[in-house]
Tab-separated table of C-alpha atoms in Angstrom:
chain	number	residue	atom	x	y	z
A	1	UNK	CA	0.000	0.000	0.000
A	2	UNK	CA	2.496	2.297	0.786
A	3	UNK	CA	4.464	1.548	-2.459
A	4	UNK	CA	1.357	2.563	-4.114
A	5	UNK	CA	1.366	5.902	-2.763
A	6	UNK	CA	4.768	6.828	-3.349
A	7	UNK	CA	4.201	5.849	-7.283
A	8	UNK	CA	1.272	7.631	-8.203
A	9	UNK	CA	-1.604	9.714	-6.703
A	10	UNK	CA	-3.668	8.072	-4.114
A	11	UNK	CA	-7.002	7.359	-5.991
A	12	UNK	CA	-5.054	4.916	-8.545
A	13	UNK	CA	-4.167	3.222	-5.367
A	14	UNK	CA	-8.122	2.783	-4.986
A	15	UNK	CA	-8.410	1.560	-8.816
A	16	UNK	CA	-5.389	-0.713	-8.438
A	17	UNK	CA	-6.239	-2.837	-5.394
A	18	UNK	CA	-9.688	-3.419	-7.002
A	19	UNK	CA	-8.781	-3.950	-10.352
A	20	UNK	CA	-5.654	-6.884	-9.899
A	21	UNK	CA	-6.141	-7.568	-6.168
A	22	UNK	CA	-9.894	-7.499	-5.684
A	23	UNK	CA	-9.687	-5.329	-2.540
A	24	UNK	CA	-11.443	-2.423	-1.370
A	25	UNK	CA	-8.917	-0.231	-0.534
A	26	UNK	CA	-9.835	3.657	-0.220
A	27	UNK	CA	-7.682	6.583	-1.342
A	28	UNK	CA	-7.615	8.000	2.308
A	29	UNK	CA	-6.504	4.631	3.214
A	30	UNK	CA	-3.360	4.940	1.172
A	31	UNK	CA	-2.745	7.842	2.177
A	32	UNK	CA	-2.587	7.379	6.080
A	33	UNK	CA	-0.597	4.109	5.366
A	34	UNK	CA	1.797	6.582	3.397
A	35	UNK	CA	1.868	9.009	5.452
A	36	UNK	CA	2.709	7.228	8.828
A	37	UNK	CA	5.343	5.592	7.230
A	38	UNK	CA	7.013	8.349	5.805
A	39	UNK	CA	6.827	9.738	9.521
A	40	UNK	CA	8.228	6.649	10.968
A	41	UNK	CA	11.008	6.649	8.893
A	42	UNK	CA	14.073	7.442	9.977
A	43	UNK	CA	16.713	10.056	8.635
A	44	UNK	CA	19.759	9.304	9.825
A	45	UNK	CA	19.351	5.711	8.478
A	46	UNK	CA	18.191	7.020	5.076
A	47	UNK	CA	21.198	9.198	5.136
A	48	UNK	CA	23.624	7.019	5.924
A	49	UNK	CA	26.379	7.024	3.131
A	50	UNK	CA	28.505	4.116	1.809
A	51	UNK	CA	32.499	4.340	1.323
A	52	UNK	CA	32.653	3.479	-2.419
A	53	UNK	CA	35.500	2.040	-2.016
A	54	UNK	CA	35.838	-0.034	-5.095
A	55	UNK	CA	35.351	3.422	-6.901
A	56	UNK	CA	38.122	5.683	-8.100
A	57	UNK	CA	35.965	8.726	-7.907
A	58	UNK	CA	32.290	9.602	-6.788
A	59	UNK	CA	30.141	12.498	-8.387
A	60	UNK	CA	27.842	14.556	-6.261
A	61	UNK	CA	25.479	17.075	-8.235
A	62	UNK	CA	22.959	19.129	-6.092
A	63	UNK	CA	20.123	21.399	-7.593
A	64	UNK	CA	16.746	22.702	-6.765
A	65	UNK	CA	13.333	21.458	-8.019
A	66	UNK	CA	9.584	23.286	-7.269
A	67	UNK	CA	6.334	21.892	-6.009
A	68	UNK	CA	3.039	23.867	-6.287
A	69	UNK	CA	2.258	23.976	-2.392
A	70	UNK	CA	-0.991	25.877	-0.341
A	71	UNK	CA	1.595	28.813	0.327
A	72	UNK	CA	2.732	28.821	-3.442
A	73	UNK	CA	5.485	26.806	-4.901
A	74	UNK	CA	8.358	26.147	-2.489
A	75	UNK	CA	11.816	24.585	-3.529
A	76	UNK	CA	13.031	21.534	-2.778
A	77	UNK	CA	16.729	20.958	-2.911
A	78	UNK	CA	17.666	17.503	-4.292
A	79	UNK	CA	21.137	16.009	-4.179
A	80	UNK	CA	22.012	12.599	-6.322
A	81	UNK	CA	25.263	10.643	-5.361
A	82	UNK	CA	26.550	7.895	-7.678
A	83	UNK	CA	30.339	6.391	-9.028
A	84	UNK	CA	31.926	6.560	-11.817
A	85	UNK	CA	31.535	2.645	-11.673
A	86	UNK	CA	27.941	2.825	-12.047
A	87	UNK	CA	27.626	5.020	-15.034
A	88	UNK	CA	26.739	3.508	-18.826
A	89	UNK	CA	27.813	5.062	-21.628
A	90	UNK	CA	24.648	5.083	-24.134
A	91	UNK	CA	26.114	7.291	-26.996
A	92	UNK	CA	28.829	9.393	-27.459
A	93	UNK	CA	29.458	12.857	-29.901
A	94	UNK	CA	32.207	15.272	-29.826
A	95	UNK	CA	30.461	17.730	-27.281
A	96	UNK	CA	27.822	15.902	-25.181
A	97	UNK	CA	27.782	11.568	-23.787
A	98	UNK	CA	24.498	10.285	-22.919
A	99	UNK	CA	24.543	8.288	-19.824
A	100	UNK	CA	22.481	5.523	-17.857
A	101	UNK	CA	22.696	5.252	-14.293
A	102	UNK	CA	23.053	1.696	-12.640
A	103	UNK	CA	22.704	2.684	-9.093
A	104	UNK	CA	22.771	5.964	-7.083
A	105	UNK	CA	21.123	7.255	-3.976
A	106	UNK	CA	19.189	10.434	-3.154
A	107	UNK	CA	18.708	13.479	-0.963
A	108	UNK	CA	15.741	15.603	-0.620
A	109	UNK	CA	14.554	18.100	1.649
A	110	UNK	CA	11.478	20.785	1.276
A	111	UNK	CA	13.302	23.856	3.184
A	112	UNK	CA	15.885	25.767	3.890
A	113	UNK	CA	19.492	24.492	2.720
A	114	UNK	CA	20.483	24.751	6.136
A	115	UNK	CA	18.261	21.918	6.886
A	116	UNK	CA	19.212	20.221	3.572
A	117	UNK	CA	23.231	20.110	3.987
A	118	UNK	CA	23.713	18.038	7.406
A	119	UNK	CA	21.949	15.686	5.286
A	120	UNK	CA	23.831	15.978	2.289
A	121	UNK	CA	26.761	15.510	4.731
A	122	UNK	CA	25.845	12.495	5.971
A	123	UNK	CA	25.024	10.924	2.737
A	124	UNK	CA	28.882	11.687	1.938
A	125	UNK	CA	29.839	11.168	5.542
A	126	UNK	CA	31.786	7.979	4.492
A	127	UNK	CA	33.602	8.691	1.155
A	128	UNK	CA	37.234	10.297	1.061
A	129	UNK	CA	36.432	14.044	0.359
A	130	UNK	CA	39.756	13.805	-2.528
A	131	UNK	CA	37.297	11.082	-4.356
A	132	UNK	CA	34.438	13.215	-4.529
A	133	UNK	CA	33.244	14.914	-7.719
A	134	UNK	CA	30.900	18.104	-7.313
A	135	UNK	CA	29.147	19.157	-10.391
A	136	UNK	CA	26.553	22.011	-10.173
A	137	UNK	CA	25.399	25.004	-11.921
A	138	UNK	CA	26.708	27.711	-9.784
A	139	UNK	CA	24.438	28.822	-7.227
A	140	UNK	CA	26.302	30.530	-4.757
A	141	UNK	CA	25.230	28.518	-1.475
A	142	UNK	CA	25.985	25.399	-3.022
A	143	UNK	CA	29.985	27.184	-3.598
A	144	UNK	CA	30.381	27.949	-0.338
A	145	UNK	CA	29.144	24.979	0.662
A	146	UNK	CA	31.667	22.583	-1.209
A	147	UNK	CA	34.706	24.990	-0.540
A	148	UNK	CA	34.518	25.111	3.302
A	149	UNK	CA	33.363	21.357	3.852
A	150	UNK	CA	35.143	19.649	1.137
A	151	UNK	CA	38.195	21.600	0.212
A	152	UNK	CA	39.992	18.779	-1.211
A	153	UNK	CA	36.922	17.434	-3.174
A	154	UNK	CA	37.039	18.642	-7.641
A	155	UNK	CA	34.200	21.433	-8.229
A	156	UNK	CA	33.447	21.664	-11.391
A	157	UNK	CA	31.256	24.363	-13.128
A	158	UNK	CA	28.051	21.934	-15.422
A	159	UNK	CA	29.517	22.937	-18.740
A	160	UNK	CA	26.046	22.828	-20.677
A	161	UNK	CA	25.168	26.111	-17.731
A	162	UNK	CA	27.980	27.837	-18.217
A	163	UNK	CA	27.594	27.334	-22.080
A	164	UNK	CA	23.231	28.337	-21.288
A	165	UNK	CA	24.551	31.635	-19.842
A	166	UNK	CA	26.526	33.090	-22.773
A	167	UNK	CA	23.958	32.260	-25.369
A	168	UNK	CA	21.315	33.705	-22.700
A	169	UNK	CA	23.578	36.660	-22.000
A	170	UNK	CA	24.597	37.490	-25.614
A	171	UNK	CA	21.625	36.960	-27.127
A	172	UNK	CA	19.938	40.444	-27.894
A	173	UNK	CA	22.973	41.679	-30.184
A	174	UNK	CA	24.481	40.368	-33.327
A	175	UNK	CA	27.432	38.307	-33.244
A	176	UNK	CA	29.511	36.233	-36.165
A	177	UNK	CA	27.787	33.235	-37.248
A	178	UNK	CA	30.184	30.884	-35.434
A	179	UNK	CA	30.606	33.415	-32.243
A	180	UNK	CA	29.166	30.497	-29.664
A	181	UNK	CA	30.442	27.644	-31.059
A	182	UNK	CA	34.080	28.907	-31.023
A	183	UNK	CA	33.309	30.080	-27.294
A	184	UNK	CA	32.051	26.519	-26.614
A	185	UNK	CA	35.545	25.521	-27.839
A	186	UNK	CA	37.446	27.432	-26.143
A	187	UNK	CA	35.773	26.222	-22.707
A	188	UNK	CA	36.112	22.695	-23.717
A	189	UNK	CA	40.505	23.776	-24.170
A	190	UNK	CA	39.837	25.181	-20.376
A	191	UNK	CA	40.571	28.621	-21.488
A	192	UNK	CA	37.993	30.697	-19.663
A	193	UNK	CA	40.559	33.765	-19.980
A	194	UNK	CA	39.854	34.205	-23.865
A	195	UNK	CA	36.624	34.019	-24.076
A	196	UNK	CA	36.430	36.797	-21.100
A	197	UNK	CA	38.022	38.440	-23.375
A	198	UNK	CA	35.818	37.679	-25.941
A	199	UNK	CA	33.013	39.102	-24.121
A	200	UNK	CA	34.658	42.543	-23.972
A	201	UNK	CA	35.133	42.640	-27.602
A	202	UNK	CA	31.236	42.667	-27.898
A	203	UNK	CA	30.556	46.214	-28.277
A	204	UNK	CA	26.964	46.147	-29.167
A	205	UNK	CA	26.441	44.323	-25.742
A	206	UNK	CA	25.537	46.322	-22.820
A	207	UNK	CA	27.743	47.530	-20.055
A	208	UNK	CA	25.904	45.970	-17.229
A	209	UNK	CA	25.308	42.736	-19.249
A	210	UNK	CA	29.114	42.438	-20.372
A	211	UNK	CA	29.840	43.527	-16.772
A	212	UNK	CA	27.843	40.256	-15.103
A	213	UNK	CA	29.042	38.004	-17.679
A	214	UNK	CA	32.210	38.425	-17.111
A	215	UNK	CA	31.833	38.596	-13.123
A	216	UNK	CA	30.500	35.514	-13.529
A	217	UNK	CA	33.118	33.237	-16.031
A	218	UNK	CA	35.589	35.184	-13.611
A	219	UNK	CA	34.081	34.004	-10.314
A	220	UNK	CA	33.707	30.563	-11.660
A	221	UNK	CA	37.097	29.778	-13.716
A	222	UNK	CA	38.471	27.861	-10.772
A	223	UNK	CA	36.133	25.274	-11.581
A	224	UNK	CA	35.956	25.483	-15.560
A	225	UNK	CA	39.001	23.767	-16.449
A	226	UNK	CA	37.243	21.185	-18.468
A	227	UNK	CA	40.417	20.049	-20.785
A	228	UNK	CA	41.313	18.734	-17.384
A	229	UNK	CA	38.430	17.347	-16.118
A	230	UNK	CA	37.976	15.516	-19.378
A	231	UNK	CA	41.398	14.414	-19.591
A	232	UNK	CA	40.642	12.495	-15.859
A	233	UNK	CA	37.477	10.557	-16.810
A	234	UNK	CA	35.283	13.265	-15.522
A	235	UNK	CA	31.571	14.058	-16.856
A	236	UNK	CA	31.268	17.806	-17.337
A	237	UNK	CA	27.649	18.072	-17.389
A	238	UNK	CA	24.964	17.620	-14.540
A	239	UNK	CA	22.066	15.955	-16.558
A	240	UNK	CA	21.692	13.049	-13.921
A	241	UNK	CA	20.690	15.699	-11.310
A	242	UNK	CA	18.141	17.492	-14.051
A	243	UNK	CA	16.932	13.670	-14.356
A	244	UNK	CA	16.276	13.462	-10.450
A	245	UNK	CA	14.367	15.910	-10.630
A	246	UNK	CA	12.117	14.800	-13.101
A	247	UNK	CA	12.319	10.692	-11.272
A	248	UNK	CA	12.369	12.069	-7.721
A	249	UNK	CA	10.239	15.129	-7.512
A	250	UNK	CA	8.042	15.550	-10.707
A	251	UNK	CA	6.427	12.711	-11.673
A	252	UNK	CA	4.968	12.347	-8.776
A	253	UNK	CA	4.263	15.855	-7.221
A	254	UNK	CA	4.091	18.125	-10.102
A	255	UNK	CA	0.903	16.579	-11.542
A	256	UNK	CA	-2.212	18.780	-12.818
A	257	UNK	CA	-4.204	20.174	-9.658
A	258	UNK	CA	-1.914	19.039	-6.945
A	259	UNK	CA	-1.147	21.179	-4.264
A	260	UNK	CA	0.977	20.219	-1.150
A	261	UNK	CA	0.798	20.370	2.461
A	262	UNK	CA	1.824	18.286	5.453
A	263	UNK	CA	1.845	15.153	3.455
A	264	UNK	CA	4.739	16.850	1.376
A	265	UNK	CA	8.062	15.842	3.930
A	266	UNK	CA	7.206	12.085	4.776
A	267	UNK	CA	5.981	11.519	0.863
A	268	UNK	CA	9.457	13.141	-0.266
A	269	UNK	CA	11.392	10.491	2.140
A	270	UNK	CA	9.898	7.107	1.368
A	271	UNK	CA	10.474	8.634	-2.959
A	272	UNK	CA	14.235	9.187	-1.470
A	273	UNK	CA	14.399	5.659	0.133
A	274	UNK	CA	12.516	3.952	-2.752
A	275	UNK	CA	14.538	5.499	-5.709
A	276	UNK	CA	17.804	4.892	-3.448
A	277	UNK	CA	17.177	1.005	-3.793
A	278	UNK	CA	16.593	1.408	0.237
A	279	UNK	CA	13.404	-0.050	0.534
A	280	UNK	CA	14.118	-2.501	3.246
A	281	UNK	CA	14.491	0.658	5.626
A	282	UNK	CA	10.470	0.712	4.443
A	283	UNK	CA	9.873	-3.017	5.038
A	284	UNK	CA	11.500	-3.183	8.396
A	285	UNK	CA	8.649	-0.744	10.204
A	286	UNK	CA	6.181	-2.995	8.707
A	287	UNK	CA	8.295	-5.659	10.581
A	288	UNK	CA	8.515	-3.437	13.710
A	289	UNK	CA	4.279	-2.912	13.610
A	290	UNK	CA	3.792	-6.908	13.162
């Protein structure tokens, strides 16, 4: 039952049970059965991190994702944590690799970040902080975050944002044909220098657009060396935490007409520990309750 309600909306849970089980189970059945065990479930056991210690390297991306709640939509920061051991190459180009995802486990958290990173922290709590691999798109929080906790960890800029924010930033002026695409080479060769000072070249381009543009491929070089990154192994791009979102978070709470309240925390945890392969955490409170 409480599988049911973690996968879809609570009245298919009603249609379900009928249909291929020939019980009368209600919707509001479901949901208490959901709900109490997402409230019975326990963080710091859904937290707790592995080593990876048969892995050379681990990649942590973090990211927000909204849900349409009865005070408006409210954020809810996501963090996916998986090895380079688990990741399947499905096709390859010049520019981009599309990947498949073996294993990995999740964080979630409706709130404030400082409610979000101690758990972050304990998912990670276990791995050597030199084999971890941050890749993000460059929200501040999340930079401050990685710098004072893991200083010895790689940070590394998602290269498909920083590319998103030239061809945003540039966008209302005329440039040569092949303006972007020799920018998007010159990030790939890691050098962030030239195509700063590309930017100032663009004369057409306002001052306090140039101005930002450049603050930011400044503020963020550190972690732009992507010649390096990809001659280590490294992904460059964050698509597996865009695909959380959409596995975690939006299939089932971004659905036509839903709006969230205090179901929203213990619905996001059992998602967490079902998507994380961790569903014994879920079967041992049935045990408990026997």
């Amino acid at each position: 039952m409480t599988s049911s309600g973690v996968e879809d909306v609570y009245q298919e849970s009603e249609v379900f049970f009928e249909k291929y089980l020939r019980l009368k189970v209600s919707a509001s059945q479901t949901y208490r059965v959901t709900q109490t065990s997402g409230e019975s479930l326990k963080e710091e056991e859904l937290y707790e991190g592995q080593s990876y210690e048969d892995s050379d390297w681990v990649y942590a991306m973090i990211d927000g994702s909204f849900i349409l709640t009865r005070e408006g939509y409210k954020e809810v920061k996501v963090g996916r944590v998986f090895s380079e051991r688990s990741v399947c190459l499905q096709s390859c180009t010049a520019t981009q690799e599309r990947v498949r995802l073996s294993a990995s486990e999740y964080c979630a958290h409706h709130g404030s970040n400082h409610t979000f990173k101690p758990k972050m922290e304990s998912l990670l709590s276990k791995i050597a902080p030199d084999k971890l691999v941050f890749i993000t798109d460059g929200c501040p929080w999340i930079g401050q975050w990685m710098s004072e906790k893991y200083p010895q960890a790689t940070q590394i800029l998602d290269y498909y944002h920083a590319i998103e924010k030239l061809s945003e930033g540039t966008k209302s002026i005329l440039k040569p044909a092949n303006w972007l695409e020799q920018q998007k080479e010159y990030l790939l060769e890691g050098r962030v220098n030239l195509v700063i000072e590309q930017i100032k070249e663009l004369k057409r381009l306002p001052e306090a657009q140039k101005e930002q543009l450049i603050n930011y491929y400044q503020n963020n070089a550190y972690r732009m060396n992507y010649n390096q990154y990809r001659d280590n192994g490294y992904y460059i791009g964050s698509g597996a935490i865009e695909a959380a979102h959409r596995t975690l978070i939006q299939e089932r709470m971004k659905r036509s007409g839903q709006r969230w309240g205090q179901c929203t925390d213990p619905l996001i945890k059992l998602r967490v520990a079902f998507k994380s392969k961790k569903e014994h955490l879920i079967e041992k409170l049935f045990k408990k309750s026997a």
